[in-house]
mmCIF file of C-alpha atoms in Angstrom:
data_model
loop_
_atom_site.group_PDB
_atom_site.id
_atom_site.type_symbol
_atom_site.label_atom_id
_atom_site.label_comp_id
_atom_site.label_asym_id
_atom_site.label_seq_id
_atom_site.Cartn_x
_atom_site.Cartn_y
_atom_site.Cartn_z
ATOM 1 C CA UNK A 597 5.294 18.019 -9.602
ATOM 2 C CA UNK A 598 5.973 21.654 -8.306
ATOM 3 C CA UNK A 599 4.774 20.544 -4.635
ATOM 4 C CA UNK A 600 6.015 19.229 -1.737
ATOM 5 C CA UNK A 601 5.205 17.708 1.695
ATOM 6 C CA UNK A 602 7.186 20.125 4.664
ATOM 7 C CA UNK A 603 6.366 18.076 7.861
ATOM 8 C CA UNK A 604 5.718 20.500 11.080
ATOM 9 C CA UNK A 605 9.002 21.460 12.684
ATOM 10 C CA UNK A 606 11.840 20.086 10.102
ATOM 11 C CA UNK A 607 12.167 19.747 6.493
ATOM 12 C CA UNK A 608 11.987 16.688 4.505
ATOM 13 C CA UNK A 609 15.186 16.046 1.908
ATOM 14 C CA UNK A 610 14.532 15.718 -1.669
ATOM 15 C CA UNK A 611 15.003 12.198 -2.783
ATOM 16 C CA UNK A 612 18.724 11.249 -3.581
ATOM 17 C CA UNK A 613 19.009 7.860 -5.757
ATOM 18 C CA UNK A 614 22.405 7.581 -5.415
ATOM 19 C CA UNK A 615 22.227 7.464 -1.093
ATOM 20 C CA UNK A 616 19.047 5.182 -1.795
ATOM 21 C CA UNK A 617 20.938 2.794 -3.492
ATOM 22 C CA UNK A 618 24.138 2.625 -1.099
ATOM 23 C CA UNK A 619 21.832 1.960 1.775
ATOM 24 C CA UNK A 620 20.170 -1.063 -0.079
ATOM 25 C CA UNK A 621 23.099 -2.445 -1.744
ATOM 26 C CA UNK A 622 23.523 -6.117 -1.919
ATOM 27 C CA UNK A 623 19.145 -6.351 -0.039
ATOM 28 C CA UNK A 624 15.898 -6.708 -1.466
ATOM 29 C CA UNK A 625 11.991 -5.080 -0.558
ATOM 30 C CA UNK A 626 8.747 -6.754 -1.704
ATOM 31 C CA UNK A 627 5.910 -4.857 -2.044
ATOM 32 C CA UNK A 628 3.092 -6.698 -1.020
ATOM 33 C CA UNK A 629 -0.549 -5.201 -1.570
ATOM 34 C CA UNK A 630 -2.833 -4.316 -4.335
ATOM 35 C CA UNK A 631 -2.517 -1.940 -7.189
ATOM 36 C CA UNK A 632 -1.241 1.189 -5.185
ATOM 37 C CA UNK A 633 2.054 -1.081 -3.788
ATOM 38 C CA UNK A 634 2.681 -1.657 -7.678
ATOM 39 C CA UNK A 635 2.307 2.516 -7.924
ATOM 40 C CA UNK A 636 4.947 2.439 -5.424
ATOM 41 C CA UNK A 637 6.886 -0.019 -6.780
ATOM 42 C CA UNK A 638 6.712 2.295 -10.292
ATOM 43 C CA UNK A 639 7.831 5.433 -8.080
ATOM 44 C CA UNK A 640 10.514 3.716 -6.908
ATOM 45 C CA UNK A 641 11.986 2.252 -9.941
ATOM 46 C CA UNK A 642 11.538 5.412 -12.072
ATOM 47 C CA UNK A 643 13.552 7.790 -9.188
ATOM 48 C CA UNK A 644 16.757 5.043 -8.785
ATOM 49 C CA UNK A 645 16.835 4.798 -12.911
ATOM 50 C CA UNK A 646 18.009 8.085 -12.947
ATOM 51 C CA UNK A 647 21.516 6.761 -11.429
ATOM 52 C CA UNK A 648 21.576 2.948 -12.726
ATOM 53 C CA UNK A 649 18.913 0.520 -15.031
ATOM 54 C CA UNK A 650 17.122 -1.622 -13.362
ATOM 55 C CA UNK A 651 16.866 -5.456 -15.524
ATOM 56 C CA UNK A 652 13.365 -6.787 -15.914
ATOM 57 C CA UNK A 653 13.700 -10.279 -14.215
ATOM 58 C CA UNK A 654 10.168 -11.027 -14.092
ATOM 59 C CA UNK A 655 9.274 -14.917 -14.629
ATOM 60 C CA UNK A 656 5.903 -14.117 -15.705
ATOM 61 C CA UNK A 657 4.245 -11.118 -17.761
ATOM 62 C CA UNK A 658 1.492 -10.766 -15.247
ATOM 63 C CA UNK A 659 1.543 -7.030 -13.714
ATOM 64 C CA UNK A 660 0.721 -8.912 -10.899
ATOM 65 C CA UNK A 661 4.633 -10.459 -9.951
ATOM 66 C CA UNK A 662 7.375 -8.218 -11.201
ATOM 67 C CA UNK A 663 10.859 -8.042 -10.314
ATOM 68 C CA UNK A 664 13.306 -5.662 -11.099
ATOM 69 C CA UNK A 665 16.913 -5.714 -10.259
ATOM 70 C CA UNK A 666 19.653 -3.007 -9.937
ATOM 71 C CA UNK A 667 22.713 -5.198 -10.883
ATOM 72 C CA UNK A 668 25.178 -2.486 -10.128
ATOM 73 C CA UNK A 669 24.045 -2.612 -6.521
ATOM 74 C CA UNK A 670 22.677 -6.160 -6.087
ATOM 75 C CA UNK A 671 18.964 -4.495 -5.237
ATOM 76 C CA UNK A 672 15.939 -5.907 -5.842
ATOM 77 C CA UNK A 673 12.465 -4.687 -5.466
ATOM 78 C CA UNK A 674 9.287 -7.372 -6.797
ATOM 79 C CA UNK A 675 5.789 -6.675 -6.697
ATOM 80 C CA UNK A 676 3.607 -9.124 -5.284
ATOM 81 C CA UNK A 677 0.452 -8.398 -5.682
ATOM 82 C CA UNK A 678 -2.326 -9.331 -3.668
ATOM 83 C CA UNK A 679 -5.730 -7.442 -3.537
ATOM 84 C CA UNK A 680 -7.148 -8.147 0.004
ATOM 85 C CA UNK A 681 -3.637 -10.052 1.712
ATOM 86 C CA UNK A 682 -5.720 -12.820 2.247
ATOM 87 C CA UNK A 683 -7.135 -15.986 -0.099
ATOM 88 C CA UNK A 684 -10.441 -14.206 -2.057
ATOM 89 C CA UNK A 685 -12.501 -15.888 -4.984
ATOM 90 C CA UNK A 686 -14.305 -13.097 -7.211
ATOM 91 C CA UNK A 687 -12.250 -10.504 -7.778
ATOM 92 C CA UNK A 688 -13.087 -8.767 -10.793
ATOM 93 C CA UNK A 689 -12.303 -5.273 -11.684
ATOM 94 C CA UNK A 690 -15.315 -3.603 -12.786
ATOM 95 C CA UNK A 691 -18.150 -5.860 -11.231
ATOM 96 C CA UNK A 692 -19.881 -5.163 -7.976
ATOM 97 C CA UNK A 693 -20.630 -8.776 -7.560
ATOM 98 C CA UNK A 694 -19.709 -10.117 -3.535
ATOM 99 C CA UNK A 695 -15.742 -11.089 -3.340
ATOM 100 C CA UNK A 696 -15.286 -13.951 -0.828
ATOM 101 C CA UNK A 697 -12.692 -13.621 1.706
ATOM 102 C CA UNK A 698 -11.485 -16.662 3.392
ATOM 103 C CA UNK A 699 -10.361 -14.136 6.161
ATOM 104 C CA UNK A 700 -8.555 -17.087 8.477
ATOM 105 C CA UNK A 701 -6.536 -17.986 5.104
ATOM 106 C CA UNK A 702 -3.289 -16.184 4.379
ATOM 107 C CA UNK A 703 -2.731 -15.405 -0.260
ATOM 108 C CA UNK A 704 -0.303 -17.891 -0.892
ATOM 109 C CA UNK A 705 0.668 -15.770 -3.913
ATOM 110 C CA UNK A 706 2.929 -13.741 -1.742
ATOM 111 C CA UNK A 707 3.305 -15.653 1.338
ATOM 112 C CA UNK A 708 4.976 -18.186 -0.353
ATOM 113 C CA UNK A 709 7.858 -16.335 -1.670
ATOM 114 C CA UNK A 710 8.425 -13.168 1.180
ATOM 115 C CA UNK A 711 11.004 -15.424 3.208
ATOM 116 C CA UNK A 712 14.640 -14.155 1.950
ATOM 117 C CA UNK A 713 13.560 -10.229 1.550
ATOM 118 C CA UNK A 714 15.223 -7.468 3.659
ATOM 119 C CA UNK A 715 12.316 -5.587 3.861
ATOM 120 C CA UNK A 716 8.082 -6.177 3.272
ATOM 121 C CA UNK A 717 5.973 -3.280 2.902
ATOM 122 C CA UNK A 718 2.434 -4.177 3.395
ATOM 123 C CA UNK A 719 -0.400 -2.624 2.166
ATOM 124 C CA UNK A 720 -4.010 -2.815 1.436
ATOM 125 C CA UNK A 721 -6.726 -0.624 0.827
ATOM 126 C CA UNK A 722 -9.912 0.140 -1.012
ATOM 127 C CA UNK A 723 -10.909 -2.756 -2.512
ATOM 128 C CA UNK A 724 -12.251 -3.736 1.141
ATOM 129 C CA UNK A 725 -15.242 -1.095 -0.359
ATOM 130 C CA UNK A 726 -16.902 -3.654 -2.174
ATOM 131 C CA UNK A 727 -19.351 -6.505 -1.289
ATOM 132 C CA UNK A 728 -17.911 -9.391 0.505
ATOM 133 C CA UNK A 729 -18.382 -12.331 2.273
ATOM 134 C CA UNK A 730 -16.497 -13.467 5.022
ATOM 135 C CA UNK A 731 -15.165 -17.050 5.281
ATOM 136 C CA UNK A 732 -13.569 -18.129 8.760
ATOM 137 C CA UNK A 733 -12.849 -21.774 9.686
ATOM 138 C CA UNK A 734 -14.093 -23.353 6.216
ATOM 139 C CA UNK A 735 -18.015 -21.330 7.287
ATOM 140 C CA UNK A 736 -19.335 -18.526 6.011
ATOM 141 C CA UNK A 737 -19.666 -15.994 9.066
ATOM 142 C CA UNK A 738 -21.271 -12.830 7.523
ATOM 143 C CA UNK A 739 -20.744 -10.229 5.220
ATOM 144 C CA UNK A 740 -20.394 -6.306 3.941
ATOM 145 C CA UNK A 741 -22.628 -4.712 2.024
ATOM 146 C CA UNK A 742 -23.862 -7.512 0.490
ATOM 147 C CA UNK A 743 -27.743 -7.283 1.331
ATOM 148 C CA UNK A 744 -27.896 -10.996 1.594
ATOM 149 C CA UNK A 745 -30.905 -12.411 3.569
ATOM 150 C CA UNK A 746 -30.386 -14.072 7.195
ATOM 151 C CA UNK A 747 -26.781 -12.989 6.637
ATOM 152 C CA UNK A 748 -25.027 -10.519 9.078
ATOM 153 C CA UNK A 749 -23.734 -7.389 8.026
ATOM 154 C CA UNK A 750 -20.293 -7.296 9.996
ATOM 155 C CA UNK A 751 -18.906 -3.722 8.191
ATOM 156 C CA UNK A 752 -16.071 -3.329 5.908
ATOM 157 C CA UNK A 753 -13.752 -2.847 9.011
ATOM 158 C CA UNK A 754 -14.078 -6.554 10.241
ATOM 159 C CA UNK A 755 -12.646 -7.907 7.006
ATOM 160 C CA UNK A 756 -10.421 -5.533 7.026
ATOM 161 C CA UNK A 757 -8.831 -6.067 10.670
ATOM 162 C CA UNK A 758 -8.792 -9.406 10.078
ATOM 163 C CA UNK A 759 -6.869 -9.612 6.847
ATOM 164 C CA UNK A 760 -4.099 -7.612 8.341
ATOM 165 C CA UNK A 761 -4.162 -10.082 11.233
ATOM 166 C CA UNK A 762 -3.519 -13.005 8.780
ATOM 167 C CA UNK A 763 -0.780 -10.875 7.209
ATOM 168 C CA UNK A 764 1.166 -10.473 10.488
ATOM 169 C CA UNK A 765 0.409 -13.797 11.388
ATOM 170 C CA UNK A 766 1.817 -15.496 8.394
ATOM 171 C CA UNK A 767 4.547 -13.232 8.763
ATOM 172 C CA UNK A 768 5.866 -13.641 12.481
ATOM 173 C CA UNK A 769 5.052 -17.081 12.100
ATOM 174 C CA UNK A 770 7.333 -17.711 8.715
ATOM 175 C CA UNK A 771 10.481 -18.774 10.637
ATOM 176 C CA UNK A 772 13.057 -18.040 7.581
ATOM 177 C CA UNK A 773 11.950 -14.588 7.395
ATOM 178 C CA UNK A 774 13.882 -12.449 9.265
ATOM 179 C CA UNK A 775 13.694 -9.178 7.858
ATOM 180 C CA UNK A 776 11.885 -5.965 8.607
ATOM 181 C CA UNK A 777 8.491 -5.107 8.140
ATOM 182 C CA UNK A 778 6.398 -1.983 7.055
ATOM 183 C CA UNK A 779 3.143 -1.307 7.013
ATOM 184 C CA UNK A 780 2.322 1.483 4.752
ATOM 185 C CA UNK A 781 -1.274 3.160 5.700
ATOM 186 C CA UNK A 782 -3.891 3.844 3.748
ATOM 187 C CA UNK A 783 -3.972 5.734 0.746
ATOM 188 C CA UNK A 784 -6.998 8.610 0.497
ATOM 189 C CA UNK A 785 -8.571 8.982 -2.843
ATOM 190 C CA UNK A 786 -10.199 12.247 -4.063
ATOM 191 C CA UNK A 787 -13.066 11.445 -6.015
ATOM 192 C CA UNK A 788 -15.253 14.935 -6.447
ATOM 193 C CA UNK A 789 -19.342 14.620 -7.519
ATOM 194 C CA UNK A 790 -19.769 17.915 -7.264
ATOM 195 C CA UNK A 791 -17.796 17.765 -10.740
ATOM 196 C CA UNK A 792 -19.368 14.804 -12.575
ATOM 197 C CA UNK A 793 -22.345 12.521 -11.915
ATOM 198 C CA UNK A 794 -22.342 8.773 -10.446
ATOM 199 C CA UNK A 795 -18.484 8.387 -8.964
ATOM 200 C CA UNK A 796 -16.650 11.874 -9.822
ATOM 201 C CA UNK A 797 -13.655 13.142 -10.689
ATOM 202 C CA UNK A 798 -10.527 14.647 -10.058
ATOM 203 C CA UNK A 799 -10.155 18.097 -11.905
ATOM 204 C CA UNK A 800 -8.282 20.278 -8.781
ATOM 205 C CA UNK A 801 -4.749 21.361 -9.633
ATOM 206 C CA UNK A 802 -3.081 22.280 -6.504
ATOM 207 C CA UNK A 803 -3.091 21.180 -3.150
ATOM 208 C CA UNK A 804 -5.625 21.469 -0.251
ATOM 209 C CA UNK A 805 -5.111 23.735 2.195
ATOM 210 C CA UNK A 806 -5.624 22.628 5.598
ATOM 211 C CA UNK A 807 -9.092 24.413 5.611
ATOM 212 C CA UNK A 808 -9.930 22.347 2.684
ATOM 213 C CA UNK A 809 -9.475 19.030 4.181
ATOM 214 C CA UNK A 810 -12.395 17.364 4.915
ATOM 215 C CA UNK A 811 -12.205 14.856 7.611
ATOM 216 C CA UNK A 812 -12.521 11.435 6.159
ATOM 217 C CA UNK A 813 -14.214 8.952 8.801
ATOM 218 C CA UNK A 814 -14.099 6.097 6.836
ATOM 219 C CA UNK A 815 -10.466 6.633 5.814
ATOM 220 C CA UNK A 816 -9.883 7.016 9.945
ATOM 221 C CA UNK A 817 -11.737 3.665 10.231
ATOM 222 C CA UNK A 818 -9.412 1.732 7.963
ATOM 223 C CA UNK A 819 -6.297 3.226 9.310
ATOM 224 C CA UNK A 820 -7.659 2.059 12.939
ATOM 225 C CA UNK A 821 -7.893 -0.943 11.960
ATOM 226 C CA UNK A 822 -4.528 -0.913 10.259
ATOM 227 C CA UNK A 823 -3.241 0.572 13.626
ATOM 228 C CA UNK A 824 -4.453 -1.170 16.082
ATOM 229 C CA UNK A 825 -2.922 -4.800 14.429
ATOM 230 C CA UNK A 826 0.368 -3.208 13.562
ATOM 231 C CA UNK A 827 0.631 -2.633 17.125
ATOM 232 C CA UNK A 828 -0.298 -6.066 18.478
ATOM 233 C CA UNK A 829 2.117 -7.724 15.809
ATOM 234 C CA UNK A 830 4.685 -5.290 16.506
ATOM 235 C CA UNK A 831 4.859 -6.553 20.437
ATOM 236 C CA UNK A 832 4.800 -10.237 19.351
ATOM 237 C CA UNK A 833 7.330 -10.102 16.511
ATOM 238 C CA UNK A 834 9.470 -8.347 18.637
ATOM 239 C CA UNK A 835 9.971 -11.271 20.940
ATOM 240 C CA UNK A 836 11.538 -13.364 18.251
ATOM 241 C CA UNK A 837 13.149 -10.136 16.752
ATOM 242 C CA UNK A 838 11.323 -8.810 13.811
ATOM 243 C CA UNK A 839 11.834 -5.641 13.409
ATOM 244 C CA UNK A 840 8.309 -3.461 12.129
ATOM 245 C CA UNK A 841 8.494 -0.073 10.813
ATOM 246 C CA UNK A 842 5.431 2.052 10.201
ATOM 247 C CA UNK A 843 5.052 4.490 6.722
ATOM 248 C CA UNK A 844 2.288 6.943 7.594
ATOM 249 C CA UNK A 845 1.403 8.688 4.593
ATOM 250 C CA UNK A 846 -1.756 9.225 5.215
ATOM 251 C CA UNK A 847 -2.956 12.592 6.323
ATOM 252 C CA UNK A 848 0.232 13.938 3.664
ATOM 253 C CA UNK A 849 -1.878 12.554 0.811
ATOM 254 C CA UNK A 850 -5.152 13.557 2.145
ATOM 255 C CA UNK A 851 -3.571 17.329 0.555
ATOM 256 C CA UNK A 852 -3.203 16.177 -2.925
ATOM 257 C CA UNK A 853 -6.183 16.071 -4.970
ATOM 258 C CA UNK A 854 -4.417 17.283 -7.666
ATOM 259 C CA UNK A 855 -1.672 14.031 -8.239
ATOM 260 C CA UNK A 856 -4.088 11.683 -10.117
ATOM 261 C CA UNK A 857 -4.320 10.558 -13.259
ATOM 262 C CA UNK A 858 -8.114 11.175 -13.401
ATOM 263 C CA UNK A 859 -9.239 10.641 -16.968
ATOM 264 C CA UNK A 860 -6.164 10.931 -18.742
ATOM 265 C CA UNK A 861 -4.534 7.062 -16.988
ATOM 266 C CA UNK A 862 -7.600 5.340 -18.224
ATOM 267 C CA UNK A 863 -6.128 1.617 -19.132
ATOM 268 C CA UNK A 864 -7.201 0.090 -22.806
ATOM 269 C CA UNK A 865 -10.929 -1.213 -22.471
ATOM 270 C CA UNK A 866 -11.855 1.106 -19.687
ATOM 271 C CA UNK A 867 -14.812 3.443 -20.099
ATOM 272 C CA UNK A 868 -13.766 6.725 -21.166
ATOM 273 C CA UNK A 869 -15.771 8.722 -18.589
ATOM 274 C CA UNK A 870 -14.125 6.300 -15.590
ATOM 275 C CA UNK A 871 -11.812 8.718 -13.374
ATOM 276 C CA UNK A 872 -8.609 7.414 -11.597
ATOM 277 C CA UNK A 873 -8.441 9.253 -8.522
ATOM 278 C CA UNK A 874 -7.467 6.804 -6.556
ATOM 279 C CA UNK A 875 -3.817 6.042 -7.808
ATOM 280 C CA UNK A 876 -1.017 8.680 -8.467
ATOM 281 C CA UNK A 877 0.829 10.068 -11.220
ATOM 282 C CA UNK A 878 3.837 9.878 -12.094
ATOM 283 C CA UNK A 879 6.326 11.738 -11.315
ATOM 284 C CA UNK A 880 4.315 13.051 -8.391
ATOM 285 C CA UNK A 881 2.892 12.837 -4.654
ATOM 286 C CA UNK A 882 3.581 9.243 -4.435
ATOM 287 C CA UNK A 883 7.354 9.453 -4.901
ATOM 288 C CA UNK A 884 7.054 11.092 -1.066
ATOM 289 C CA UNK A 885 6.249 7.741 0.242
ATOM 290 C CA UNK A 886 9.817 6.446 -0.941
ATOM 291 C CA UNK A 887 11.152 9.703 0.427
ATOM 292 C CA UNK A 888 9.647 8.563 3.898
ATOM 293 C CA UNK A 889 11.257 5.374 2.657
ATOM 294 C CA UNK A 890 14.647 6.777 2.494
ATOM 295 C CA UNK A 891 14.431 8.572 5.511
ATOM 296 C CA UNK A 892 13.351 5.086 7.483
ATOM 297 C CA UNK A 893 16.384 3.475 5.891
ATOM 298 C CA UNK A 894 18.783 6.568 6.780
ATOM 299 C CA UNK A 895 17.329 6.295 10.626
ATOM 300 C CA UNK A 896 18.207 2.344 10.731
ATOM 301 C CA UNK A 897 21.337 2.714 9.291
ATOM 302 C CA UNK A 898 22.404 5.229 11.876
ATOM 303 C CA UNK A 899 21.173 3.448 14.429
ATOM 304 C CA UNK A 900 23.095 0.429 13.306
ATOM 305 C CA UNK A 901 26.397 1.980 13.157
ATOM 306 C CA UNK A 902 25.672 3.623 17.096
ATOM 307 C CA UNK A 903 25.016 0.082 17.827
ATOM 308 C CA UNK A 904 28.436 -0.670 17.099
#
């Protein structure tokens, strides 16, 4: 809680609810993505209660869709959650058992209800790490890690790539929406075996230095991907005026080893020695991602009012 991201060259403002809040009044952001858009989501919600209550408008008691709004300022934020962006059979927390993707095949879960928002921010992440098989055009055409006979490995990265391309896709295609979209990179996670046999753990309790930072090629290899289709759906949404916005918080996070929850988040029915170092505490690192947030918001409004 005691430390903060200073960019190179400028500093970054402390979060301020209140200026949040003006600059969404009367709009709306989904978070689309798996569980670290819902830790988002959390950071978010928990920084603007501090000026207003937000009412639980959820239909459902699934963590999965939740919608909070700020009726003082006609601002709503909903999760909805989707592990891989795309359609997937198998998902199951703890098992290592192949997930098929149906890569071609947008998750009508959230596609189905992003049309009227302001804003998307769109996420995925680490549950690309497990087995899968990859469905394209109703055939199965390969696989990751799934050590299947006669079967081609294509690497995590091809499902990957491809899921984000369905997510743009749906999204420049959906000819209601008309609102802006982010893409929020990667999140790093910190898990330490030096500390703890099988996965690791978490224990650190400040920051990284820079010397500390051990480069990451498989974390480089997702954000490529991520990259590299933000940037081809960012030229073609253009043309029918989408506006995309990009929330880099990678290499900021890549310094935190010491925001996790570790063993001490561990949900009811999880195994006591499973570390969390993968999501973020809170209050913590992950409320800088809705300080970037702000800032983005600050920027377009600006720009907006030179436009005038």
């Amino acid at each position: 809680m005691k430390w903060r991201w200073k960019p190179d060259g400028c500093e970054l403002p402390v979060f301020n609810p209140a200026w949040f809040l003006e600059l969404v009044r009367g709009k709306s952001i989904a978070f689309v993505g798996d569980s670290l858009a819902r830790n988002q989501m959390q950071s978010l919600k928990c920084l603007l209660s501090t000026v207003t209550h937000p009412v639980n408008e959820s239909s459902t008691k699934d963590w999965r869709l939740r919608r909070w709004v700020f009726p003082d300022y006609n601002f709503t934020i909903e999760l909805l959650a989707s592990t891989h962006l795309v359609r997937v059979e198998g998902v199951v927390p703890v098992s290592m058992s192949p997930i098929h993707l149906y890569l071609d095949e947008v998750d009508q879960t959230w596609a189905t209800k992003v049309a009227n928002f302001d804003y998307v921010i769109i996420s995925s992440g680490h549950w690309f790490s497990r087995p899968m098989i990859y469905h394209e055009k109703h055939k199965v055409v390969g696989c990751s890690m799934c050590n299947a006979k006669n079967m081609t490995d294509l690497t995590r990265y091809y499902g990957y790539k491809k899921a984000f391309r369905t997510a743009f896709r749906t999204l420049i295609d959906l000819q209601e929406f008309n609102g802006t979209i982010i893409m929020r990179t990667i999140s790093p996670v910190h898990f330490e075996p030096e500390f703890q046999e099988g996965r690791g753990n978490c224990v650190r309790s400040k920051p990284y230095t820079k010397q500390d930072v051990k480069y990451d090629w498989y974390l480089e290899m997702f954000k490529k991907m991520q990259m590299d289709e933000f940037l081809a759906a960012e030229r073609e949404g253009k043309e029918r005026g989408l506006q995309f916005r990009l929330l880099d918080i990678t290499e900021a996070m890549l310094f935190r080893p010491d925001g996790h929850p570790n063993h001490y988040g561990r949900q009811q029915g999880m195994p006591k020695n499973l570390a969390d170092c993968l999501h973020w505490c809170l209050p913590g690192p992950i409320d800088l991602w809705n300080e970037f947030l702000l800032q983005m918001l600050k920027n377009e409004s600006e720009g907006s009012r030179e436009g005038l």
